[in-house]
Coordinates of C-alpha atoms and ligand atoms in Angstrom, one line a residue:
M26 CA 0.1 -0.2 0.0
T27 CA 2.9 2.4 0.7
L28 CA 4.4 1.8 -2.4
L29 CA 1.2 2.2 -4.5
I30 CA 1.2 5.7 -2.5
A31 CA 4.6 6.3 -2.9
L32 CA 4.2 5.6 -6.8
V33 CA 1.3 7.2 -7.2
A34 CA 3.2 10.5 -5.7
V35 CA 5.8 10.5 -8.0
V36 CA 3.5 9.7 -11.0
S37 CA 1.8 13.3 -10.0
L38 CA 4.8 15.2 -9.4
V39 CA 6.5 14.1 -12.7
L40 CA 3.1 14.6 -14.4
L41 CA 2.7 18.1 -12.3
F42 CA 6.4 19.1 -14.2
C43 CA 5.6 17.6 -17.5
A44 CA 2.4 20.3 -17.2
Y45 CA 4.5 23.2 -15.7
S46 CA 7.1 22.7 -18.3
K47 CA 4.5 22.6 -21.0
W48 CA 2.9 25.8 -19.6
M49 CA 6.1 27.3 -19.0
Q50 CA 7.2 27.0 -22.7
Q51 CA 4.1 29.0 -24.0
Y52 CA 5.5 31.9 -22.0
W53 CA 6.6 34.3 -24.5
A54 CA 3.4 33.3 -26.8
R55 CA 1.5 34.3 -24.3
Q56 CA 3.2 38.2 -23.9
G57 CA 2.5 38.2 -27.9
V58 CA 6.3 37.5 -28.7
T59 CA 7.2 35.2 -31.4
Q60 CA 9.1 31.9 -30.3
L61 CA 10.8 29.1 -31.5
E62 CA 9.2 25.5 -31.4
P63 CA 10.9 23.9 -28.4
R64 CA 11.3 20.1 -27.6
F65 CA 9.4 19.0 -24.7
I66 CA 11.1 19.6 -21.7
L67 CA 14.6 20.1 -23.2
G68 CA 13.1 23.1 -25.0
D69 CA 15.6 25.1 -28.2
T70 CA 18.7 24.9 -26.9
F71 CA 19.1 21.3 -26.1
P72 CA 21.6 20.9 -29.5
L73 CA 24.0 23.9 -28.0
G74 CA 24.8 21.2 -24.6
R75 CA 25.0 18.3 -27.1
G76 CA 27.6 19.7 -29.1
T77 CA 25.7 19.4 -32.1
I78 CA 25.6 23.0 -33.4
S79 CA 27.7 25.7 -33.0
V80 CA 27.0 28.6 -31.0
K81 CA 27.6 31.2 -34.0
D82 CA 25.6 29.1 -35.9
F83 CA 22.6 28.8 -33.5
F84 CA 22.5 32.7 -33.4
L85 CA 23.0 33.2 -37.1
D86 CA 20.0 30.8 -37.8
I87 CA 17.7 32.0 -35.2
Y88 CA 18.4 35.9 -36.6
Q89 CA 18.1 34.9 -40.2
Q90 CA 15.3 33.2 -39.9
Y91 CA 13.8 36.2 -37.9
K92 CA 14.7 39.3 -38.4
P93 CA 13.4 39.6 -42.2
K94 CA 10.1 39.3 -40.7
G95 CA 10.4 43.1 -39.4
L96 CA 10.4 41.1 -35.8
K97 CA 12.5 43.3 -32.3
C98 CA 12.9 40.0 -31.1
V99 CA 12.0 35.9 -30.8
G100 CA 11.9 33.9 -27.7
I101 CA 13.5 31.0 -26.9
Y102 CA 13.8 27.9 -24.0
N103 CA 16.1 27.3 -22.1
T104 CA 15.0 23.7 -20.8
H105 CA 11.1 25.4 -20.0
V106 CA 12.9 28.8 -19.1
P107 CA 12.4 31.1 -21.2
E108 CA 15.3 33.5 -22.7
L109 CA 14.9 36.3 -25.6
V110 CA 17.3 37.1 -28.6
A111 CA 17.2 40.6 -29.8
L112 CA 16.6 41.0 -33.2
D113 CA 16.4 44.6 -33.9
S114 CA 18.8 47.5 -34.0
T115 CA 16.8 50.3 -32.0
L116 CA 16.4 46.9 -29.4
L117 CA 19.9 46.4 -29.3
K118 CA 20.9 49.8 -29.1
D119 CA 18.0 50.3 -25.9
I120 CA 19.2 47.1 -24.5
I121 CA 23.3 47.6 -24.7
I122 CA 23.4 51.5 -24.9
K123 CA 20.1 53.2 -23.7
D124 CA 18.7 51.3 -21.1
S125 CA 21.8 49.3 -20.2
S126 CA 21.5 49.8 -16.6
S127 CA 18.4 47.7 -16.7
F128 CA 20.8 45.1 -18.2
A129 CA 23.8 45.4 -16.4
S130 CA 25.1 42.0 -15.9
H131 CA 26.5 39.3 -18.0
G132 CA 24.3 36.7 -16.3
V133 CA 26.9 33.8 -16.6
F134 CA 28.2 31.4 -14.4
Y135 CA 30.5 32.9 -11.0
H136 CA 31.0 31.5 -7.7
D137 CA 33.2 32.2 -4.4
T138 CA 33.4 28.4 -4.2
N139 CA 35.5 28.6 -7.6
V140 CA 38.3 30.7 -7.2
L141 CA 38.9 31.9 -10.6
T142 CA 35.7 33.3 -11.3
S143 CA 34.3 35.8 -9.7
H144 CA 35.9 38.3 -12.1
L145 CA 34.8 41.2 -14.0
F146 CA 33.6 40.0 -16.9
N147 CA 31.3 37.7 -15.0
I148 CA 30.6 39.7 -11.9
E149 CA 27.3 41.8 -11.7
G150 CA 25.5 45.0 -9.8
Q151 CA 27.6 46.9 -7.3
I152 CA 30.7 44.8 -7.0
W153 CA 31.1 45.0 -10.4
R154 CA 30.1 49.0 -10.8
E155 CA 33.3 49.6 -8.2
R156 CA 35.6 46.6 -10.0
R157 CA 35.4 48.7 -13.3
V158 CA 36.4 51.5 -11.6
K159 CA 39.1 49.8 -10.4
L160 CA 40.7 48.7 -13.5
T161 CA 39.5 50.7 -16.1
P162 CA 43.0 53.1 -16.1
L163 CA 45.4 50.4 -16.4
F164 CA 44.2 50.3 -20.1
T165 CA 44.0 54.0 -20.8
S166 CA 45.6 54.8 -24.6
G167 CA 48.3 56.3 -22.4
K168 CA 48.5 53.2 -20.6
V169 CA 48.2 50.5 -24.1
K170 CA 51.0 52.6 -26.1
M171 CA 53.6 51.9 -23.4
M172 CA 52.4 48.6 -23.2
F173 CA 53.2 48.6 -27.2
E174 CA 57.1 48.1 -26.7
S175 CA 56.7 44.4 -24.9
V176 CA 54.5 43.4 -27.7
A177 CA 56.6 44.6 -30.6
G178 CA 59.2 42.9 -28.9
I179 CA 57.9 39.8 -29.1
A180 CA 57.0 40.0 -33.0
P181 CA 60.6 38.7 -34.3
G182 CA 59.7 35.5 -32.2
V183 CA 56.5 35.4 -34.6
V184 CA 58.6 35.9 -37.8
D185 CA 61.4 33.4 -36.7
V186 CA 59.0 30.8 -36.5
V187 CA 57.0 31.4 -39.0
G188 CA 60.2 31.5 -41.5
K189 CA 60.9 27.7 -40.2
S190 CA 57.6 26.7 -41.9
A191 CA 58.4 29.0 -45.3
D192 CA 61.6 27.3 -45.6
S193 CA 61.0 23.6 -45.0
N194 CA 57.8 24.1 -47.3
T195 CA 55.5 22.6 -44.5
P196 CA 52.2 24.1 -44.0
L197 CA 51.6 27.0 -41.0
P198 CA 49.7 26.1 -38.1
V199 CA 48.6 29.6 -37.8
K200 CA 46.5 29.7 -35.4
D201 CA 48.8 27.5 -32.9
V202 CA 51.5 30.0 -33.7
L203 CA 49.5 33.1 -33.2
S204 CA 48.7 31.9 -29.9
R205 CA 51.9 30.9 -28.7
F206 CA 52.6 34.7 -29.5
S207 CA 49.7 36.2 -27.9
I208 CA 50.3 34.0 -24.8
D209 CA 54.0 35.6 -24.3
V210 CA 52.7 38.8 -24.8
I211 CA 49.8 39.0 -22.5
L212 CA 52.5 37.8 -19.9
S213 CA 55.0 40.0 -20.8
A214 CA 52.9 42.9 -21.2
M215 CA 50.3 42.8 -18.0
F216 CA 52.5 40.4 -15.7
G217 CA 56.1 41.5 -16.4
L218 CA 56.4 37.8 -16.7
K219 CA 58.9 35.9 -19.5
C220 CA 57.3 33.5 -21.4
Q221 CA 58.6 31.2 -24.4
S222 CA 55.7 29.5 -25.6
L223 CA 56.6 30.3 -28.8
Y224 CA 59.7 28.2 -28.7
E225 CA 58.4 25.6 -26.3
P226 CA 55.1 25.2 -27.4
D227 CA 54.3 22.9 -24.3
N228 CA 54.4 25.0 -21.4
M229 CA 53.0 25.4 -18.2
F230 CA 51.0 28.3 -19.5
R231 CA 50.2 26.8 -22.8
A232 CA 48.7 24.2 -20.7
I233 CA 46.6 26.2 -19.1
G234 CA 45.5 28.0 -21.7
K235 CA 44.7 24.8 -23.1
E236 CA 42.4 23.8 -20.6
A237 CA 40.6 26.2 -20.1
L238 CA 39.6 27.2 -23.7
T239 CA 38.8 23.1 -25.0
P240 CA 35.5 23.3 -26.2
N241 CA 33.0 21.3 -23.9
A242 CA 29.5 21.4 -24.5
P243 CA 28.1 19.8 -21.6
K244 CA 30.1 22.2 -19.0
M245 CA 29.1 25.4 -21.3
Y246 CA 25.2 24.1 -20.9
I247 CA 25.0 23.4 -16.9
E248 CA 26.6 26.5 -16.5
N249 CA 24.3 28.0 -18.4
L250 CA 21.3 26.1 -17.5
F251 CA 21.8 26.4 -13.6
N252 CA 21.7 28.4 -11.2
R253 CA 24.7 29.6 -10.5
N254 CA 24.3 29.7 -6.7
F255 CA 22.6 26.5 -6.5
L256 CA 26.1 25.0 -8.7
G257 CA 28.5 27.1 -5.8
K258 CA 26.7 25.2 -3.1
I259 CA 26.9 21.2 -4.8
G260 CA 30.5 21.9 -5.1
Y261 CA 30.6 22.3 -8.5
Q262 CA 33.7 23.2 -10.2
S263 CA 34.3 25.1 -13.5
F264 CA 38.0 24.2 -13.7
S265 CA 40.3 21.5 -12.6
E266 CA 42.5 21.5 -8.5
E267 CA 45.5 21.3 -11.2
L268 CA 44.9 24.2 -12.8
V269 CA 43.5 26.6 -10.4
V270 CA 46.6 25.0 -7.9
T271 CA 49.2 26.1 -11.0
F272 CA 48.2 29.2 -11.7
S273 CA 47.4 30.4 -8.6
K274 CA 50.6 29.2 -7.5
V275 CA 52.6 32.1 -10.6
I276 CA 50.3 34.6 -9.7
K277 CA 50.9 34.9 -5.4
E278 CA 54.7 34.6 -6.1
T279 CA 54.3 37.2 -9.0
T280 CA 52.6 39.5 -6.4
E281 CA 54.7 38.9 -4.1
Y282 CA 57.8 39.8 -6.1
R283 CA 56.5 42.9 -7.1
E284 CA 55.2 43.6 -3.7
M285 CA 58.9 43.5 -2.2
N286 CA 60.5 44.5 -5.2
D287 CA 59.6 48.1 -6.6
S288 CA 59.0 48.0 -10.5
Q289 CA 59.3 50.7 -13.6
R290 CA 57.2 48.9 -15.6
N291 CA 53.7 50.0 -14.8
D292 CA 51.3 47.2 -16.1
F293 CA 48.6 45.3 -14.2
M294 CA 50.4 43.9 -11.4
K295 CA 51.6 46.8 -10.7
L296 CA 48.2 48.8 -10.5
M297 CA 47.3 45.5 -8.2
V298 CA 50.0 45.5 -5.7
Q299 CA 49.1 49.4 -5.7
L300 CA 45.2 48.4 -5.2
K301 CA 46.3 45.9 -2.6
K302 CA 48.0 48.7 -0.9
Q303 CA 45.4 51.1 -1.0
T304 CA 47.1 53.0 -2.7
S305 CA 46.8 55.1 -6.1
L306 CA 48.4 53.6 -9.7
S307 CA 50.8 57.2 -10.3
N308 CA 51.4 58.0 -13.9
N309 CA 55.1 58.8 -15.1
D310 CA 54.3 62.1 -14.8
G311 CA 53.5 62.2 -11.4
S312 CA 49.5 62.0 -11.8
N313 CA 47.5 59.1 -10.5
D314 CA 44.5 57.2 -11.8
I315 CA 42.5 56.5 -9.2
K316 CA 40.5 59.1 -7.7
K317 CA 38.8 57.5 -5.5
S318 CA 40.2 57.0 -1.8
G319 CA 40.4 53.8 -0.1
S320 CA 40.1 51.5 -3.2
Y321 CA 40.9 48.1 -2.7
I322 CA 41.7 45.1 -3.7
T323 CA 42.3 41.0 -2.0
D324 CA 44.3 38.7 -3.6
S325 CA 41.4 36.7 -4.3
E326 CA 40.7 39.2 -6.8
I327 CA 43.7 39.7 -8.1
L328 CA 43.7 36.3 -8.8
C329 CA 40.8 35.7 -10.7
E330 CA 41.2 38.7 -12.9
S331 CA 44.4 37.7 -13.5
F332 CA 43.4 34.8 -14.6
F333 CA 40.4 36.2 -17.2
M334 CA 42.8 39.0 -18.4
F335 CA 45.2 35.9 -19.2
L336 CA 42.2 34.0 -21.2
A337 CA 40.7 37.0 -23.0
G338 CA 43.9 38.5 -22.9
H339 CA 45.1 35.9 -25.6
E340 CA 42.5 34.0 -27.6
T341 CA 40.3 36.5 -28.7
S342 CA 43.4 38.4 -30.6
S343 CA 45.0 35.5 -31.7
S344 CA 41.8 34.5 -33.2
T345 CA 41.4 37.5 -35.0
S346 CA 44.6 37.5 -36.1
T347 CA 44.2 34.0 -37.9
F348 CA 41.3 35.0 -38.9
A349 CA 42.7 38.2 -41.0
L350 CA 45.2 36.1 -42.4
F351 CA 42.7 34.1 -43.6
C352 CA 41.0 36.4 -45.3
L353 CA 43.9 37.9 -46.3
A354 CA 45.5 34.5 -47.6
Q355 CA 42.1 34.1 -49.8
D356 CA 42.3 37.6 -51.2
P357 CA 46.3 38.5 -52.6
E358 CA 45.2 41.4 -53.8
I359 CA 44.1 43.0 -50.4
Q360 CA 47.0 41.0 -49.1
E361 CA 49.3 43.2 -50.9
K362 CA 47.9 46.3 -50.4
L363 CA 48.3 46.2 -46.9
R364 CA 52.0 44.8 -47.9
T365 CA 52.2 48.3 -49.7
E366 CA 50.6 50.5 -46.7
I367 CA 52.4 48.7 -44.2
K368 CA 56.0 49.5 -46.4
D369 CA 54.6 53.4 -47.5
V370 CA 54.3 54.3 -43.4
L371 CA 57.7 52.5 -42.1
K372 CA 59.2 54.3 -44.6
K373 CA 57.9 57.4 -43.4
H374 CA 59.0 56.4 -40.1
N375 CA 62.7 55.9 -41.1
G376 CA 61.9 52.2 -40.9
K377 CA 60.9 52.2 -37.5
F378 CA 58.3 50.4 -36.0
T379 CA 56.9 52.5 -33.5
Y380 CA 53.0 52.9 -32.2
D381 CA 52.5 56.2 -33.8
A382 CA 53.5 54.1 -37.2
L383 CA 51.4 51.9 -36.2
M384 CA 48.4 53.7 -35.7
E385 CA 49.0 55.5 -39.3
M386 CA 47.9 52.1 -40.9
E387 CA 44.7 53.1 -42.0
Y388 CA 43.8 50.2 -44.7
L389 CA 45.2 47.8 -41.6
D390 CA 42.7 49.5 -39.5
K391 CA 39.9 48.2 -42.4
V392 CA 41.3 45.2 -42.5
V393 CA 41.0 44.4 -39.0
R394 CA 37.1 45.6 -38.5
E395 CA 36.5 43.9 -41.7
T396 CA 37.6 40.4 -39.9
F397 CA 36.0 41.0 -36.7
R398 CA 32.8 41.8 -39.0
I399 CA 32.7 38.5 -40.1
Y400 CA 34.5 36.6 -37.4
P401 CA 33.2 38.1 -34.5
V402 CA 35.0 35.6 -32.2
V403 CA 32.4 36.6 -29.5
P404 CA 29.6 35.6 -32.1
V405 CA 27.2 36.2 -29.3
I406 CA 26.8 38.1 -26.2
P407 CA 25.0 37.5 -23.3
R408 CA 23.0 39.9 -20.9
R409 CA 20.7 39.7 -17.8
C410 CA 17.5 41.9 -17.5
T411 CA 18.5 43.5 -13.9
K412 CA 14.8 45.4 -13.4
D413 CA 11.6 44.6 -15.3
Y414 CA 11.9 46.4 -18.9
K415 CA 8.9 47.1 -21.0
V416 CA 10.5 47.2 -25.1
N417 CA 9.9 50.4 -26.4
N418 CA 6.6 50.6 -28.4
T419 CA 5.5 47.6 -27.5
N420 CA 3.7 45.6 -24.5
I421 CA 6.4 43.4 -23.9
V422 CA 7.8 42.8 -20.6
I423 CA 11.1 41.6 -20.1
E424 CA 11.1 39.9 -16.6
K425 CA 14.1 41.2 -14.4
G426 CA 16.5 37.8 -14.3
T427 CA 15.7 36.9 -17.7
K428 CA 18.5 36.6 -20.2
I429 CA 19.4 37.9 -23.0
Y430 CA 20.9 37.3 -26.2
I431 CA 22.7 40.0 -28.4
P432 CA 23.6 37.8 -32.1
V433 CA 26.3 39.9 -33.0
I434 CA 27.0 37.5 -36.0
G435 CA 23.4 38.3 -37.0
V436 CA 23.8 41.9 -37.3
H437 CA 27.6 41.3 -38.9
L438 CA 26.2 39.3 -41.7
D439 CA 22.9 41.8 -42.1
P440 CA 22.5 42.2 -45.5
E441 CA 20.3 45.8 -44.4
F442 CA 23.9 46.8 -43.2
Y443 CA 26.1 44.9 -45.3
P444 CA 24.9 44.7 -48.8
D445 CA 27.2 41.7 -50.1
P446 CA 27.7 40.2 -46.1
L447 CA 30.2 37.6 -47.0
R448 CA 32.2 39.4 -49.3
F449 CA 35.8 40.0 -47.3
N450 CA 35.3 43.7 -48.4
P451 CA 38.0 46.4 -45.9
E452 CA 36.1 49.4 -47.9
N453 CA 33.2 48.3 -45.5
F454 CA 35.0 50.2 -43.0
S455 CA 35.2 54.0 -45.0
I456 CA 34.3 56.2 -43.3
E457 CA 31.7 57.0 -45.5
N458 CA 30.1 53.7 -45.3
R459 CA 30.6 53.5 -41.7
A460 CA 28.4 56.9 -41.5
K461 CA 25.4 54.5 -43.0
R462 CA 25.4 52.5 -40.5
P463 CA 23.7 52.0 -36.7
E464 CA 26.6 52.3 -34.1
V465 CA 25.4 49.0 -33.3
A466 CA 25.8 47.4 -36.6
W467 CA 29.4 46.6 -35.9
M468 CA 30.3 45.5 -32.2
P469 CA 33.0 42.6 -31.7
F470 CA 33.8 44.1 -28.8
G471 CA 30.2 44.7 -27.3
E472 CA 29.2 48.1 -26.4
G473 CA 28.2 50.5 -23.6
P474 CA 29.4 50.3 -19.8
R475 CA 29.7 47.0 -20.5
L476 CA 32.5 47.5 -23.3
C477 CA 35.9 45.0 -23.9
I478 CA 38.0 46.9 -21.0
G479 CA 40.7 45.4 -22.9
M480 CA 40.3 46.7 -26.9
R481 CA 42.9 48.9 -27.1
L482 CA 45.2 45.8 -26.1
G483 CA 43.5 43.7 -27.9
Y484 CA 44.0 45.7 -31.4
L485 CA 47.7 46.0 -30.7
Q486 CA 47.8 42.1 -30.0
I487 CA 46.4 41.6 -33.9
K488 CA 47.6 44.7 -35.8
V489 CA 52.0 44.2 -34.6
P490 CA 51.8 40.5 -35.7
L491 CA 50.1 41.3 -38.6
V492 CA 52.8 44.3 -39.7
A493 CA 55.2 42.1 -38.7
L494 CA 55.0 39.0 -40.8
L495 CA 53.3 40.9 -43.5
L496 CA 56.5 42.7 -44.0
K497 CA 58.6 39.4 -44.4
Y498 CA 56.1 36.8 -46.3
K499 CA 53.1 35.9 -48.1
F500 CA 50.5 33.8 -47.2
T501 CA 48.2 31.6 -49.4
L502 CA 45.3 28.6 -48.1
N503 CA 47.3 25.7 -48.4
K504 CA 45.2 23.2 -50.4
V505 CA 43.2 21.3 -47.3
M506 CA 41.5 24.5 -46.5
Q507 CA 38.2 23.0 -48.6
P508 CA 34.7 24.8 -47.7
P509 CA 32.8 24.8 -46.0
F510 CA 34.3 25.6 -42.9
I511 CA 32.3 24.6 -40.1
A512 CA 32.2 26.5 -36.5
E513 CA 32.7 24.5 -33.8
A514 CA 30.2 23.8 -31.0
G515 CA 30.4 23.9 -27.4
T516 CA 32.6 27.1 -27.1
V517 CA 31.4 30.6 -26.4
V518 CA 34.5 31.6 -28.9
Y519 CA 33.9 31.4 -32.5
M520 CA 36.6 29.3 -33.8
F521 CA 37.1 26.5 -37.1
K522 CA 36.6 22.5 -36.1
Q523 CA 39.6 22.0 -38.7
P524 CA 43.1 24.0 -38.1
I525 CA 43.7 26.7 -40.3
L526 CA 47.1 25.8 -42.4
L527 CA 48.7 28.6 -44.8
D528 CA 51.3 28.0 -46.8
V529 CA 54.3 30.6 -46.4
T530 CA 56.8 32.0 -49.1
R531 CA 59.2 34.7 -48.2
I532 CA 59.3 37.6 -50.0
N533 CA 63.1 38.8 -51.2
Ligands
HEM609 C1 40.4 40.8 -30.4 C2 40.2 41.0 -29.0 C3 39.3 41.0 -28.0 C4 38.1 40.9 -28.0 C5 37.4 40.6 -29.2 C6 37.2 41.0 -27.0 C7 35.5 40.6 -27.0 C8 34.5 41.4 -25.8 C9 33.5 41.2 -25.2 C10 32.7 41.0 -26.9 C11 33.2 41.7 -24.2 C12 32.1 41.6 -23.7 C13 31.2 43.2 -23.7 C14 29.8 43.7 -23.7 O1 29.2 42.7 -22.9 O2 29.1 44.2 -24.2 C15 34.8 41.2 -23.7 C16 34.3 42.1 -22.3 C17 35.7 42.1 -21.2 N1 36.8 41.8 -22.2 FE1 37.3 41.8 -23.8 N2 38.0 41.3 -26.0 C18 39.1 41.3 -26.5 C19 40.3 41.6 -25.8 C20 40.6 41.6 -24.1 C21 41.7 41.8 -23.6 C22 43.1 41.8 -24.5 C23 41.8 41.8 -22.6 C24 42.4 42.1 -21.1 C25 43.3 42.1 -21.3 C26 39.7 41.7 -22.4 C27 39.6 42.1 -21.2 C28 37.8 42.0 -21.1 C29 37.1 42.1 -19.9 C30 38.2 41.8 -18.1 C31 36.0 42.4 -20.6 C32 34.4 42.1 -19.1 C33 34.3 43.8 -19.1 C34 33.1 44.5 -18.0 O3 32.3 43.1 -18.3 O4 33.1 45.0 -17.4 N3 39.6 41.6 -23.4 N4 35.2 41.8 -24.5

């Protein structure tokens, strides 16, 4: 009898859950918002968790299917949890710029029990606001200009390594080499650490980067699906203990060293140490960057910020410089035009590669922007609604807590903004063409108060190796590189499943 009652109770609970799930999966329809056709219980995003579709393709498909219907947004379900994809450029602008205070969170996983996760990208609310103020001074144009020497200092290494492919007539695994270059750059420019990933591909930092960034669809899905506090409480760990211990040790030693030895380097570590000691970051001219007295940062904050800067600082930029060479390898005319500009500008600067010379390379800037357009390394940006929000000129209310997606890739490939969206055309970024588009028609670094804090450094890391390499080598696609080029699933970063292989020849 007891067994029968228990069975009835379980069946009733299951039926109740199914009915609830079914009812929830009509949430957007009840609001008058067009929605996809969610799978019972599993919802729409399940293929992302199974790794059968990439994040890039998932959101591009939605954008291309629903934007031409003139919709402002479209509803999707993560199991039965309602989420929203914004489509219309006015709504996008309202969310990320005009009414950004209602969407001030990225809504991604972080928890105190996962020491590497409570960094600027993930944290929310007042804690985020204060941390953003503390970290902003590191990325001023003046500070980034000072980092030029560190970045340019590593460029001869990448030229040397690529030269080996040219001389041995072997295809260049370009992402691998540029990723190693970027690791060396970020460790030098931000932490004052000398790392030789270019020559020691199996070194510790490379291993850390690989582990943290290896595509993992279930992990990505779990972190998106469950409440972050729930995951934290059940002991979920985003990274392996070995990775946490190794990275923590390096940062602890570096912080201690920098605390004991007053360094002239105005880098990330110096700022961290100064914030820890509750002082201000002084500039070379004696002025201070941090106005708020009492700014303070703890050792654990130094650790997680260092971790995110390390990851964000090398993966995004090396992916973009790789995509840039991939595009240039397919278009010899654009490649040659860029090379001519580089030579001309350097000639004007007596052959010296300086920060000012780099800033004068306008065509290079267009090439990089166009690369970002077709291959945005962050193809979709998440936001979480932080207070109930009524969408202008509609009856739609986005409730507090709802997750919203900014489909960057869809916008970048929209023929309304770019007439021939799949053609690599740097002239899309001429002054005249830029003026014709809404400001949110190009946002590889996001927009508004959450705009990428490392944008200037990112540009530097992309442009410097391009200049150094294009001066010495010609690039073409290796014959194994045949379309279609499929995007990798299980990662929020846009990358191809197959490695990009280029043929390299020296320019005499
Ligand atoms: C090609 C280079 C890069 C790209 C495409 C990129 C892209 C992005 C995007 C799309 C966001 C989210 C913006 C938003 O929500 O509106 C972001 C945020 C962020 N990025 Fe980058 N990033 C790059 C380089 C860097 C570098 C070099 C660093 C630091 C060393 C960095 C640190 C950050 C941080 C800390 C945030 C969080 C900002 C906040 O939420 O306040 N990024 N980045």
